[in-house]
Amino acid sequence: MSRRALLAGVAPLLALAAASSPARDALQADRPDRDVRLGGTGGEPWPGETRAARGARSLVLGHRADPSLLQDLARRADTAAERVSGVLRVSVRPLVLVPASAAEAARLARVADVEGLAAVADGSRVIVVPGTFGRLTPTGRDVVLTHELTHVAAGTGGLPPWLYEGFADYVAYRDAGLSVPVAAAELAAEVRASRPPRRLPEPGDFAPGSARLAAVYQEAWLACRYVAERRGEDTLVRLYRDARTRGAARALAAAGLPAARLTAGWRAYVREKLA
């Protein structure tokens, strides 16, 4: 399956995370196995017009939404919660909102627009953008929900984008059943054209509309995957937690991965996986 087939013609899958807002500090304290309850809608979001579906862990609320869609989302949110919990070692209970339109999604997320986005992590909840999300394949829907739920559960404040986006991708793709060349198709094409990455992505590289946006997300993902594969997943989670409290540079140094060493190892890893 190609990445374009996975996305069913939608814009690069995880470009959506550029609109994510800082989330709860579930990882800020080193307390594994805690119960992270996500929510806080302040009551019924659409009085008299809210429909609900409950999963084993999740609550999905929709604005005049098709009940079958809400039930499907509840099942997928349960799966996403299991995947996030498996990495973060916390029990996650998602709240997913399904507005009636993209304009309504933007108002809920307090952003100018959500064009090209499939979902947005907003504080303690995930907001689905119905039109774009509906055009994703089943695998794409699971990846999007898991990515955004990772932002909600792990938090993003104080981190460089390559780390929080790469970490969310790491969790999202970990159990998705996609090979690295498929999930990183755009970056693979650059590597095979003798244009491998030279540095970790910088904040400006994540600007919406960038021609390399998909490849930039893939670079960030493979940086985190490299740490997990070479040093262990627990090391990656500790690094992320430490970076939230001490800053990325100090956390990397404490993990024995100062920026120069991480960059060199990651570049070799990208060539190994994609050449």
PDB file of C-alpha atoms in Angstrom:
ATOM      1  CA  MET A   1       0.000   0.000   0.000  1.00  0.00           C
ATOM      2  CA  SER A   2       1.367   3.406  -0.920  1.00  0.00           C
ATOM      3  CA  ARG A   3       1.172   6.355   1.438  1.00  0.00           C
ATOM      4  CA  ARG A   4      -1.175   8.080  -1.009  1.00  0.00           C
ATOM      5  CA  ALA A   5      -3.452   5.039  -0.903  1.00  0.00           C
ATOM      6  CA  LEU A   6      -3.336   5.148   2.877  1.00  0.00           C
ATOM      7  CA  LEU A   7      -4.470   8.767   2.866  1.00  0.00           C
ATOM      8  CA  ALA A   8      -7.055   8.240   0.147  1.00  0.00           C
ATOM      9  CA  GLY A   9      -6.014  11.468  -1.551  1.00  0.00           C
ATOM     10  CA  VAL A  10      -5.928  13.591   1.619  1.00  0.00           C
ATOM     11  CA  ALA A  11      -3.095  16.083   2.300  1.00  0.00           C
ATOM     12  CA  PRO A  12      -0.062  14.689   4.213  1.00  0.00           C
ATOM     13  CA  LEU A  13      -1.448  12.745   7.116  1.00  0.00           C
ATOM     14  CA  LEU A  14       0.302  14.315  10.047  1.00  0.00           C
ATOM     15  CA  ALA A  15       0.493  17.844   8.765  1.00  0.00           C
ATOM     16  CA  LEU A  16      -2.624  18.131  10.911  1.00  0.00           C
ATOM     17  CA  ALA A  17      -0.530  18.256  14.052  1.00  0.00           C
ATOM     18  CA  ALA A  18       0.765  21.724  13.185  1.00  0.00           C
ATOM     19  CA  ALA A  19      -2.487  23.070  14.599  1.00  0.00           C
ATOM     20  CA  SER A  20      -2.227  21.109  17.839  1.00  0.00           C
ATOM     21  CA  SER A  21      -2.324  23.131  21.009  1.00  0.00           C
ATOM     22  CA  PRO A  22      -0.361  22.382  24.203  1.00  0.00           C
ATOM     23  CA  ALA A  23      -1.933  19.514  26.112  1.00  0.00           C
ATOM     24  CA  ARG A  24      -2.087  18.177  29.639  1.00  0.00           C
ATOM     25  CA  ASP A  25       1.129  17.424  31.513  1.00  0.00           C
ATOM     26  CA  ALA A  26       0.510  13.710  31.933  1.00  0.00           C
ATOM     27  CA  LEU A  27       4.187  12.892  31.483  1.00  0.00           C
ATOM     28  CA  GLN A  28       5.630  15.775  33.453  1.00  0.00           C
ATOM     29  CA  ALA A  29       5.807  13.711  36.636  1.00  0.00           C
ATOM     30  CA  ASP A  30       7.408  10.279  36.612  1.00  0.00           C
ATOM     31  CA  ARG A  31       4.297   8.413  37.704  1.00  0.00           C
ATOM     32  CA  PRO A  32       3.654   5.322  35.546  1.00  0.00           C
ATOM     33  CA  ASP A  33       0.300   3.579  35.500  1.00  0.00           C
ATOM     34  CA  ARG A  34      -1.628   6.689  36.534  1.00  0.00           C
ATOM     35  CA  ASP A  35      -5.132   7.176  35.158  1.00  0.00           C
ATOM     36  CA  VAL A  36      -5.280  10.067  32.700  1.00  0.00           C
ATOM     37  CA  ARG A  37      -8.878  11.190  32.327  1.00  0.00           C
ATOM     38  CA  LEU A  38      -9.287  13.458  29.348  1.00  0.00           C
ATOM     39  CA  GLY A  39     -12.259  15.728  29.053  1.00  0.00           C
ATOM     40  CA  GLY A  40     -13.653  18.884  30.524  1.00  0.00           C
ATOM     41  CA  THR A  41     -16.192  20.025  27.944  1.00  0.00           C
ATOM     42  CA  GLY A  42     -17.994  22.203  30.459  1.00  0.00           C
ATOM     43  CA  GLY A  43     -21.281  20.383  29.797  1.00  0.00           C
ATOM     44  CA  GLU A  44     -23.091  19.398  26.626  1.00  0.00           C
ATOM     45  CA  PRO A  45     -21.217  21.075  23.752  1.00  0.00           C
ATOM     46  CA  TRP A  46     -24.311  21.367  21.541  1.00  0.00           C
ATOM     47  CA  PRO A  47     -27.347  21.656  23.853  1.00  0.00           C
ATOM     48  CA  GLY A  48     -30.258  19.653  22.523  1.00  0.00           C
ATOM     49  CA  GLU A  49     -28.283  18.480  19.478  1.00  0.00           C
ATOM     50  CA  THR A  50     -25.486  16.413  21.038  1.00  0.00           C
ATOM     51  CA  ARG A  51     -25.318  12.710  20.260  1.00  0.00           C
ATOM     52  CA  ALA A  52     -23.028  10.406  22.217  1.00  0.00           C
ATOM     53  CA  ALA A  53     -21.334   7.038  21.910  1.00  0.00           C
ATOM     54  CA  ARG A  54     -19.288   5.316  24.585  1.00  0.00           C
ATOM     55  CA  GLY A  55     -16.498   2.842  24.132  1.00  0.00           C
ATOM     56  CA  ALA A  56     -14.752   0.782  26.766  1.00  0.00           C
ATOM     57  CA  ARG A  57     -12.486   3.768  27.508  1.00  0.00           C
ATOM     58  CA  SER A  58     -13.745   6.594  25.350  1.00  0.00           C
ATOM     59  CA  LEU A  59     -16.569   9.088  25.034  1.00  0.00           C
ATOM     60  CA  VAL A  60     -17.441  10.507  21.617  1.00  0.00           C
ATOM     61  CA  LEU A  61     -19.805  13.478  21.298  1.00  0.00           C
ATOM     62  CA  GLY A  62     -21.156  14.641  17.946  1.00  0.00           C
ATOM     63  CA  HIS A  63     -23.203  17.542  16.641  1.00  0.00           C
ATOM     64  CA  ARG A  64     -26.146  15.928  14.871  1.00  0.00           C
ATOM     65  CA  ALA A  65     -23.681  13.189  13.828  1.00  0.00           C
ATOM     66  CA  ASP A  66     -24.563   9.802  12.375  1.00  0.00           C
ATOM     67  CA  PRO A  67     -24.726   7.348  15.319  1.00  0.00           C
ATOM     68  CA  SER A  68     -22.828   4.721  13.310  1.00  0.00           C
ATOM     69  CA  LEU A  69     -19.969   7.187  12.808  1.00  0.00           C
ATOM     70  CA  LEU A  70     -19.863   7.922  16.535  1.00  0.00           C
ATOM     71  CA  GLN A  71     -19.809   4.214  17.383  1.00  0.00           C
ATOM     72  CA  ASP A  72     -16.991   3.632  14.900  1.00  0.00           C
ATOM     73  CA  LEU A  73     -15.038   6.527  16.382  1.00  0.00           C
ATOM     74  CA  ALA A  74     -15.559   5.172  19.902  1.00  0.00           C
ATOM     75  CA  ARG A  75     -14.072   1.839  18.846  1.00  0.00           C
ATOM     76  CA  ARG A  76     -11.147   3.569  17.174  1.00  0.00           C
ATOM     77  CA  ALA A  77     -10.609   5.887  20.133  1.00  0.00           C
ATOM     78  CA  ASP A  78     -10.457   2.807  22.366  1.00  0.00           C
ATOM     79  CA  THR A  79      -7.778   1.339  20.090  1.00  0.00           C
ATOM     80  CA  ALA A  80      -5.859   4.627  20.082  1.00  0.00           C
ATOM     81  CA  ALA A  81      -6.071   4.809  23.872  1.00  0.00           C
ATOM     82  CA  GLU A  82      -4.663   1.279  24.187  1.00  0.00           C
ATOM     83  CA  ARG A  83      -1.755   2.204  21.917  1.00  0.00           C
ATOM     84  CA  VAL A  84      -0.981   5.404  23.801  1.00  0.00           C
ATOM     85  CA  SER A  85      -1.299   3.631  27.140  1.00  0.00           C
ATOM     86  CA  GLY A  86       1.040   0.883  25.961  1.00  0.00           C
ATOM     87  CA  VAL A  87       3.837   3.388  25.412  1.00  0.00           C
ATOM     88  CA  LEU A  88       3.197   5.947  28.139  1.00  0.00           C
ATOM     89  CA  ARG A  89       2.202   3.418  30.817  1.00  0.00           C
ATOM     90  CA  VAL A  90      -0.860   5.428  31.771  1.00  0.00           C
ATOM     91  CA  SER A  91      -4.546   4.599  31.480  1.00  0.00           C
ATOM     92  CA  VAL A  92      -6.000   7.022  28.925  1.00  0.00           C
ATOM     93  CA  ARG A  93      -9.716   7.751  28.551  1.00  0.00           C
ATOM     94  CA  PRO A  94     -10.298   9.836  25.427  1.00  0.00           C
ATOM     95  CA  LEU A  95     -12.890  12.487  24.764  1.00  0.00           C
ATOM     96  CA  VAL A  96     -13.508  12.978  21.026  1.00  0.00           C
ATOM     97  CA  LEU A  97     -15.702  15.747  19.623  1.00  0.00           C
ATOM     98  CA  VAL A  98     -17.254  15.539  16.158  1.00  0.00           C
ATOM     99  CA  PRO A  99     -18.559  18.954  15.034  1.00  0.00           C
ATOM    100  CA  ALA A 100     -20.911  19.322  12.098  1.00  0.00           C
ATOM    101  CA  SER A 101     -18.420  21.123   9.850  1.00  0.00           C
ATOM    102  CA  ALA A 102     -14.819  22.231   9.441  1.00  0.00           C
ATOM    103  CA  ALA A 103     -15.802  25.791  10.391  1.00  0.00           C
ATOM    104  CA  GLU A 104     -17.298  24.526  13.632  1.00  0.00           C
ATOM    105  CA  ALA A 105     -14.171  22.459  14.304  1.00  0.00           C
ATOM    106  CA  ALA A 106     -12.042  25.589  13.907  1.00  0.00           C
ATOM    107  CA  ARG A 107     -14.250  27.508  16.355  1.00  0.00           C
ATOM    108  CA  LEU A 108     -14.003  24.719  18.932  1.00  0.00           C
ATOM    109  CA  ALA A 109     -10.221  24.544  18.540  1.00  0.00           C
ATOM    110  CA  ARG A 110      -9.900  28.345  18.575  1.00  0.00           C
ATOM    111  CA  VAL A 111      -7.876  28.438  15.363  1.00  0.00           C
ATOM    112  CA  ALA A 112      -8.367  30.427  12.170  1.00  0.00           C
ATOM    113  CA  ASP A 113      -9.092  27.386  10.029  1.00  0.00           C
ATOM    114  CA  VAL A 114      -8.518  23.623   9.849  1.00  0.00           C
ATOM    115  CA  GLU A 115      -8.075  23.321   6.105  1.00  0.00           C
ATOM    116  CA  GLY A 116      -6.351  20.037   5.222  1.00  0.00           C
ATOM    117  CA  LEU A 117      -6.535  18.756   8.790  1.00  0.00           C
ATOM    118  CA  ALA A 118      -8.208  15.510   9.859  1.00  0.00           C
ATOM    119  CA  ALA A 119      -8.203  16.120  13.623  1.00  0.00           C
ATOM    120  CA  VAL A 120      -6.792  18.536  16.174  1.00  0.00           C
ATOM    121  CA  ALA A 121      -5.549  17.975  19.728  1.00  0.00           C
ATOM    122  CA  ASP A 122      -7.118  20.754  21.761  1.00  0.00           C
ATOM    123  CA  GLY A 123      -6.313  20.837  25.456  1.00  0.00           C
ATOM    124  CA  SER A 124      -7.809  17.677  26.927  1.00  0.00           C
ATOM    125  CA  ARG A 125      -9.767  16.520  23.887  1.00  0.00           C
ATOM    126  CA  VAL A 126      -9.439  15.533  20.252  1.00  0.00           C
ATOM    127  CA  ILE A 127     -11.587  17.391  17.731  1.00  0.00           C
ATOM    128  CA  VAL A 128     -12.306  15.550  14.489  1.00  0.00           C
ATOM    129  CA  VAL A 129     -12.646  17.529  11.260  1.00  0.00           C
ATOM    130  CA  PRO A 130     -15.483  15.529   9.715  1.00  0.00           C
ATOM    131  CA  GLY A 131     -14.940  15.973   5.975  1.00  0.00           C
ATOM    132  CA  THR A 132     -11.191  15.354   5.916  1.00  0.00           C
ATOM    133  CA  PHE A 133     -11.295  12.595   8.520  1.00  0.00           C
ATOM    134  CA  GLY A 134     -14.025  10.842   6.563  1.00  0.00           C
ATOM    135  CA  ARG A 135     -11.781  10.586   3.506  1.00  0.00           C
ATOM    136  CA  LEU A 136      -9.026   8.730   5.368  1.00  0.00           C
ATOM    137  CA  THR A 137      -8.656   4.973   5.114  1.00  0.00           C
ATOM    138  CA  PRO A 138      -9.326   2.918   8.268  1.00  0.00           C
ATOM    139  CA  THR A 139      -5.591   2.733   8.970  1.00  0.00           C
ATOM    140  CA  GLY A 140      -5.261   6.462   8.426  1.00  0.00           C
ATOM    141  CA  ARG A 141      -8.066   7.139  10.906  1.00  0.00           C
ATOM    142  CA  ASP A 142      -6.387   5.005  13.553  1.00  0.00           C
ATOM    143  CA  VAL A 143      -3.035   6.705  12.999  1.00  0.00           C
ATOM    144  CA  VAL A 144      -4.552  10.197  13.187  1.00  0.00           C
ATOM    145  CA  LEU A 145      -6.472   9.484  16.398  1.00  0.00           C
ATOM    146  CA  THR A 146      -3.453   7.880  18.043  1.00  0.00           C
ATOM    147  CA  HIS A 147      -1.166  10.760  17.012  1.00  0.00           C
ATOM    148  CA  GLU A 148      -3.491  13.431  18.373  1.00  0.00           C
ATOM    149  CA  LEU A 149      -4.303  11.483  21.520  1.00  0.00           C
ATOM    150  CA  THR A 150      -0.556  11.209  22.194  1.00  0.00           C
ATOM    151  CA  HIS A 151      -0.343  15.013  22.108  1.00  0.00           C
ATOM    152  CA  VAL A 152      -3.236  15.227  24.556  1.00  0.00           C
ATOM    153  CA  ALA A 153      -1.868  12.628  26.979  1.00  0.00           C
ATOM    154  CA  ALA A 154       1.849  13.472  26.779  1.00  0.00           C
ATOM    155  CA  GLY A 155       1.789  17.250  26.400  1.00  0.00           C
ATOM    156  CA  THR A 156       3.908  19.322  24.035  1.00  0.00           C
ATOM    157  CA  GLY A 157       4.832  22.464  25.972  1.00  0.00           C
ATOM    158  CA  GLY A 158       8.504  23.431  26.024  1.00  0.00           C
ATOM    159  CA  LEU A 159       9.541  20.904  23.384  1.00  0.00           C
ATOM    160  CA  PRO A 160      10.932  21.390  19.877  1.00  0.00           C
ATOM    161  CA  PRO A 161       8.449  20.313  17.183  1.00  0.00           C
ATOM    162  CA  TRP A 162      10.695  17.510  15.911  1.00  0.00           C
ATOM    163  CA  LEU A 163      10.445  15.842  19.315  1.00  0.00           C
ATOM    164  CA  TYR A 164       6.738  16.202  20.068  1.00  0.00           C
ATOM    165  CA  GLU A 165       5.639  15.504  16.485  1.00  0.00           C
ATOM    166  CA  GLY A 166       8.151  12.680  16.079  1.00  0.00           C
ATOM    167  CA  PHE A 167       7.081  11.138  19.384  1.00  0.00           C
ATOM    168  CA  ALA A 168       3.388  11.316  18.460  1.00  0.00           C
ATOM    169  CA  ASP A 169       4.198   9.671  15.128  1.00  0.00           C
ATOM    170  CA  TYR A 170       6.252   7.015  16.903  1.00  0.00           C
ATOM    171  CA  VAL A 171       3.258   6.047  19.044  1.00  0.00           C
ATOM    172  CA  ALA A 172       0.828   6.328  16.119  1.00  0.00           C
ATOM    173  CA  TYR A 173       2.825   4.117  13.736  1.00  0.00           C
ATOM    174  CA  ARG A 174       4.166   1.670  16.344  1.00  0.00           C
ATOM    175  CA  ASP A 175       1.266  -0.777  15.973  1.00  0.00           C
ATOM    176  CA  ALA A 176      -0.184   0.409  12.667  1.00  0.00           C
ATOM    177  CA  GLY A 177       1.288  -2.448  10.629  1.00  0.00           C
ATOM    178  CA  LEU A 178       2.980  -0.189   8.064  1.00  0.00           C
ATOM    179  CA  SER A 179       6.560  -0.645   6.926  1.00  0.00           C
ATOM    180  CA  VAL A 180       8.989   2.261   7.261  1.00  0.00           C
ATOM    181  CA  PRO A 181       9.286   2.815   3.482  1.00  0.00           C
ATOM    182  CA  VAL A 182       5.477   3.016   3.169  1.00  0.00           C
ATOM    183  CA  ALA A 183       4.965   5.324   6.141  1.00  0.00           C
ATOM    184  CA  ALA A 184       7.923   7.504   5.057  1.00  0.00           C
ATOM    185  CA  ALA A 185       7.370   7.391   1.309  1.00  0.00           C
ATOM    186  CA  GLU A 186       8.201  11.048   0.636  1.00  0.00           C
ATOM    187  CA  LEU A 187      11.432  10.941   2.616  1.00  0.00           C
ATOM    188  CA  ALA A 188      12.355   7.611   1.017  1.00  0.00           C
ATOM    189  CA  ALA A 189      12.052   9.207  -2.425  1.00  0.00           C
ATOM    190  CA  GLU A 190      14.466  11.967  -1.363  1.00  0.00           C
ATOM    191  CA  VAL A 191      16.969   9.497   0.071  1.00  0.00           C
ATOM    192  CA  ARG A 192      16.903   7.383  -3.085  1.00  0.00           C
ATOM    193  CA  ALA A 193      17.475  10.557  -5.097  1.00  0.00           C
ATOM    194  CA  SER A 194      20.678  11.153  -3.072  1.00  0.00           C
ATOM    195  CA  ARG A 195      19.069  13.880  -0.974  1.00  0.00           C
ATOM    196  CA  PRO A 196      19.204  12.467   2.565  1.00  0.00           C
ATOM    197  CA  PRO A 197      18.514  14.808   5.496  1.00  0.00           C
ATOM    198  CA  ARG A 198      21.482  16.709   6.933  1.00  0.00           C
ATOM    199  CA  ARG A 199      19.985  18.064  10.169  1.00  0.00           C
ATOM    200  CA  LEU A 200      17.065  17.485  12.454  1.00  0.00           C
ATOM    201  CA  PRO A 201      13.954  19.466  11.471  1.00  0.00           C
ATOM    202  CA  GLU A 202      13.772  23.004  12.813  1.00  0.00           C
ATOM    203  CA  PRO A 203      10.554  24.757  13.896  1.00  0.00           C
ATOM    204  CA  GLY A 204      10.207  26.639  10.615  1.00  0.00           C
ATOM    205  CA  ASP A 205      10.253  23.382   8.674  1.00  0.00           C
ATOM    206  CA  PHE A 206       6.833  22.531  10.134  1.00  0.00           C
ATOM    207  CA  ALA A 207       5.130  25.588   8.645  1.00  0.00           C
ATOM    208  CA  PRO A 208       1.761  24.678   7.077  1.00  0.00           C
ATOM    209  CA  GLY A 209       1.932  24.548   3.308  1.00  0.00           C
ATOM    210  CA  SER A 210       5.603  23.676   3.136  1.00  0.00           C
ATOM    211  CA  ALA A 211       6.433  21.585   0.072  1.00  0.00           C
ATOM    212  CA  ARG A 212       8.427  19.181   2.271  1.00  0.00           C
ATOM    213  CA  LEU A 213       5.975  19.003   5.152  1.00  0.00           C
ATOM    214  CA  ALA A 214       5.310  15.264   4.845  1.00  0.00           C
ATOM    215  CA  ALA A 215       9.038  14.489   4.638  1.00  0.00           C
ATOM    216  CA  VAL A 216       9.724  16.738   7.644  1.00  0.00           C
ATOM    217  CA  TYR A 217       7.245  14.804   9.781  1.00  0.00           C
ATOM    218  CA  GLN A 218       8.851  11.589   8.607  1.00  0.00           C
ATOM    219  CA  GLU A 219      12.291  12.869   9.594  1.00  0.00           C
ATOM    220  CA  ALA A 220      10.981  13.668  13.071  1.00  0.00           C
ATOM    221  CA  TRP A 221       9.298  10.272  13.354  1.00  0.00           C
ATOM    222  CA  LEU A 222      12.461   8.409  12.387  1.00  0.00           C
ATOM    223  CA  ALA A 223      14.518  10.412  14.888  1.00  0.00           C
ATOM    224  CA  CYS A 224      12.282   9.144  17.688  1.00  0.00           C
ATOM    225  CA  ARG A 225      12.082   5.664  16.209  1.00  0.00           C
ATOM    226  CA  TYR A 226      15.879   5.586  16.062  1.00  0.00           C
ATOM    227  CA  VAL A 227      16.119   6.351  19.794  1.00  0.00           C
ATOM    228  CA  ALA A 228      13.534   3.690  20.635  1.00  0.00           C
ATOM    229  CA  GLU A 229      15.096   1.034  18.410  1.00  0.00           C
ATOM    230  CA  ARG A 230      18.704   1.650  19.428  1.00  0.00           C
ATOM    231  CA  ARG A 231      18.250   2.622  23.099  1.00  0.00           C
ATOM    232  CA  GLY A 232      14.857   1.134  23.944  1.00  0.00           C
ATOM    233  CA  GLU A 233      11.354   2.529  24.103  1.00  0.00           C
ATOM    234  CA  ASP A 234      11.668   3.277  27.825  1.00  0.00           C
ATOM    235  CA  THR A 235      14.634   5.515  27.030  1.00  0.00           C
ATOM    236  CA  LEU A 236      12.564   7.443  24.491  1.00  0.00           C
ATOM    237  CA  VAL A 237       9.724   7.943  26.992  1.00  0.00           C
ATOM    238  CA  ARG A 238      12.144   9.045  29.724  1.00  0.00           C
ATOM    239  CA  LEU A 239      13.834  11.400  27.278  1.00  0.00           C
ATOM    240  CA  TYR A 240      10.478  12.940  26.385  1.00  0.00           C
ATOM    241  CA  ARG A 241       9.484  13.350  30.027  1.00  0.00           C
ATOM    242  CA  ASP A 242      12.874  14.783  30.930  1.00  0.00           C
ATOM    243  CA  ALA A 243      12.731  17.215  28.006  1.00  0.00           C
ATOM    244  CA  ARG A 244       9.370  18.515  29.263  1.00  0.00           C
ATOM    245  CA  THR A 245      10.932  19.510  32.580  1.00  0.00           C
ATOM    246  CA  ARG A 246      14.585  20.271  31.759  1.00  0.00           C
ATOM    247  CA  GLY A 247      14.592  21.193  28.088  1.00  0.00           C
ATOM    248  CA  ALA A 248      15.481  19.061  25.084  1.00  0.00           C
ATOM    249  CA  ALA A 249      19.212  19.856  25.013  1.00  0.00           C
ATOM    250  CA  ARG A 250      19.768  18.812  28.636  1.00  0.00           C
ATOM    251  CA  ALA A 251      17.566  15.747  28.289  1.00  0.00           C
ATOM    252  CA  LEU A 252      19.454  14.581  25.201  1.00  0.00           C
ATOM    253  CA  ALA A 253      22.805  15.096  26.886  1.00  0.00           C
ATOM    254  CA  ALA A 254      21.639  13.190  29.989  1.00  0.00           C
ATOM    255  CA  ALA A 255      20.541  10.309  27.738  1.00  0.00           C
ATOM    256  CA  GLY A 256      23.976  10.168  26.124  1.00  0.00           C
ATOM    257  CA  LEU A 257      22.579  11.593  22.900  1.00  0.00           C
ATOM    258  CA  PRO A 258      23.820  15.159  22.504  1.00  0.00           C
ATOM    259  CA  ALA A 259      22.545  16.786  19.342  1.00  0.00           C
ATOM    260  CA  ALA A 260      25.602  15.986  17.209  1.00  0.00           C
ATOM    261  CA  ARG A 261      25.603  12.305  18.186  1.00  0.00           C
ATOM    262  CA  LEU A 262      21.852  11.972  17.739  1.00  0.00           C
ATOM    263  CA  THR A 263      21.984  13.639  14.337  1.00  0.00           C
ATOM    264  CA  ALA A 264      24.796  11.422  13.080  1.00  0.00           C
ATOM    265  CA  GLY A 265      23.109   8.235  14.280  1.00  0.00           C
ATOM    266  CA  TRP A 266      19.718   9.294  12.938  1.00  0.00           C
ATOM    267  CA  ARG A 267      21.127  10.150   9.497  1.00  0.00           C
ATOM    268  CA  ALA A 268      22.731   6.709   9.233  1.00  0.00           C
ATOM    269  CA  TYR A 269      19.478   5.114  10.430  1.00  0.00           C
ATOM    270  CA  VAL A 270      17.434   6.962   7.776  1.00  0.00           C
ATOM    271  CA  ARG A 271      19.786   5.744   5.040  1.00  0.00           C
ATOM    272  CA  GLU A 272      19.654   2.202   6.422  1.00  0.00           C
ATOM    273  CA  LYS A 273      15.835   2.114   6.451  1.00  0.00           C
ATOM    274  CA  LEU A 274      15.076   4.019   3.250  1.00  0.00           C
ATOM    275  CA  ALA A 275      17.976   3.692   0.786  1.00  0.00           C
TER     276      ALA A 275
END
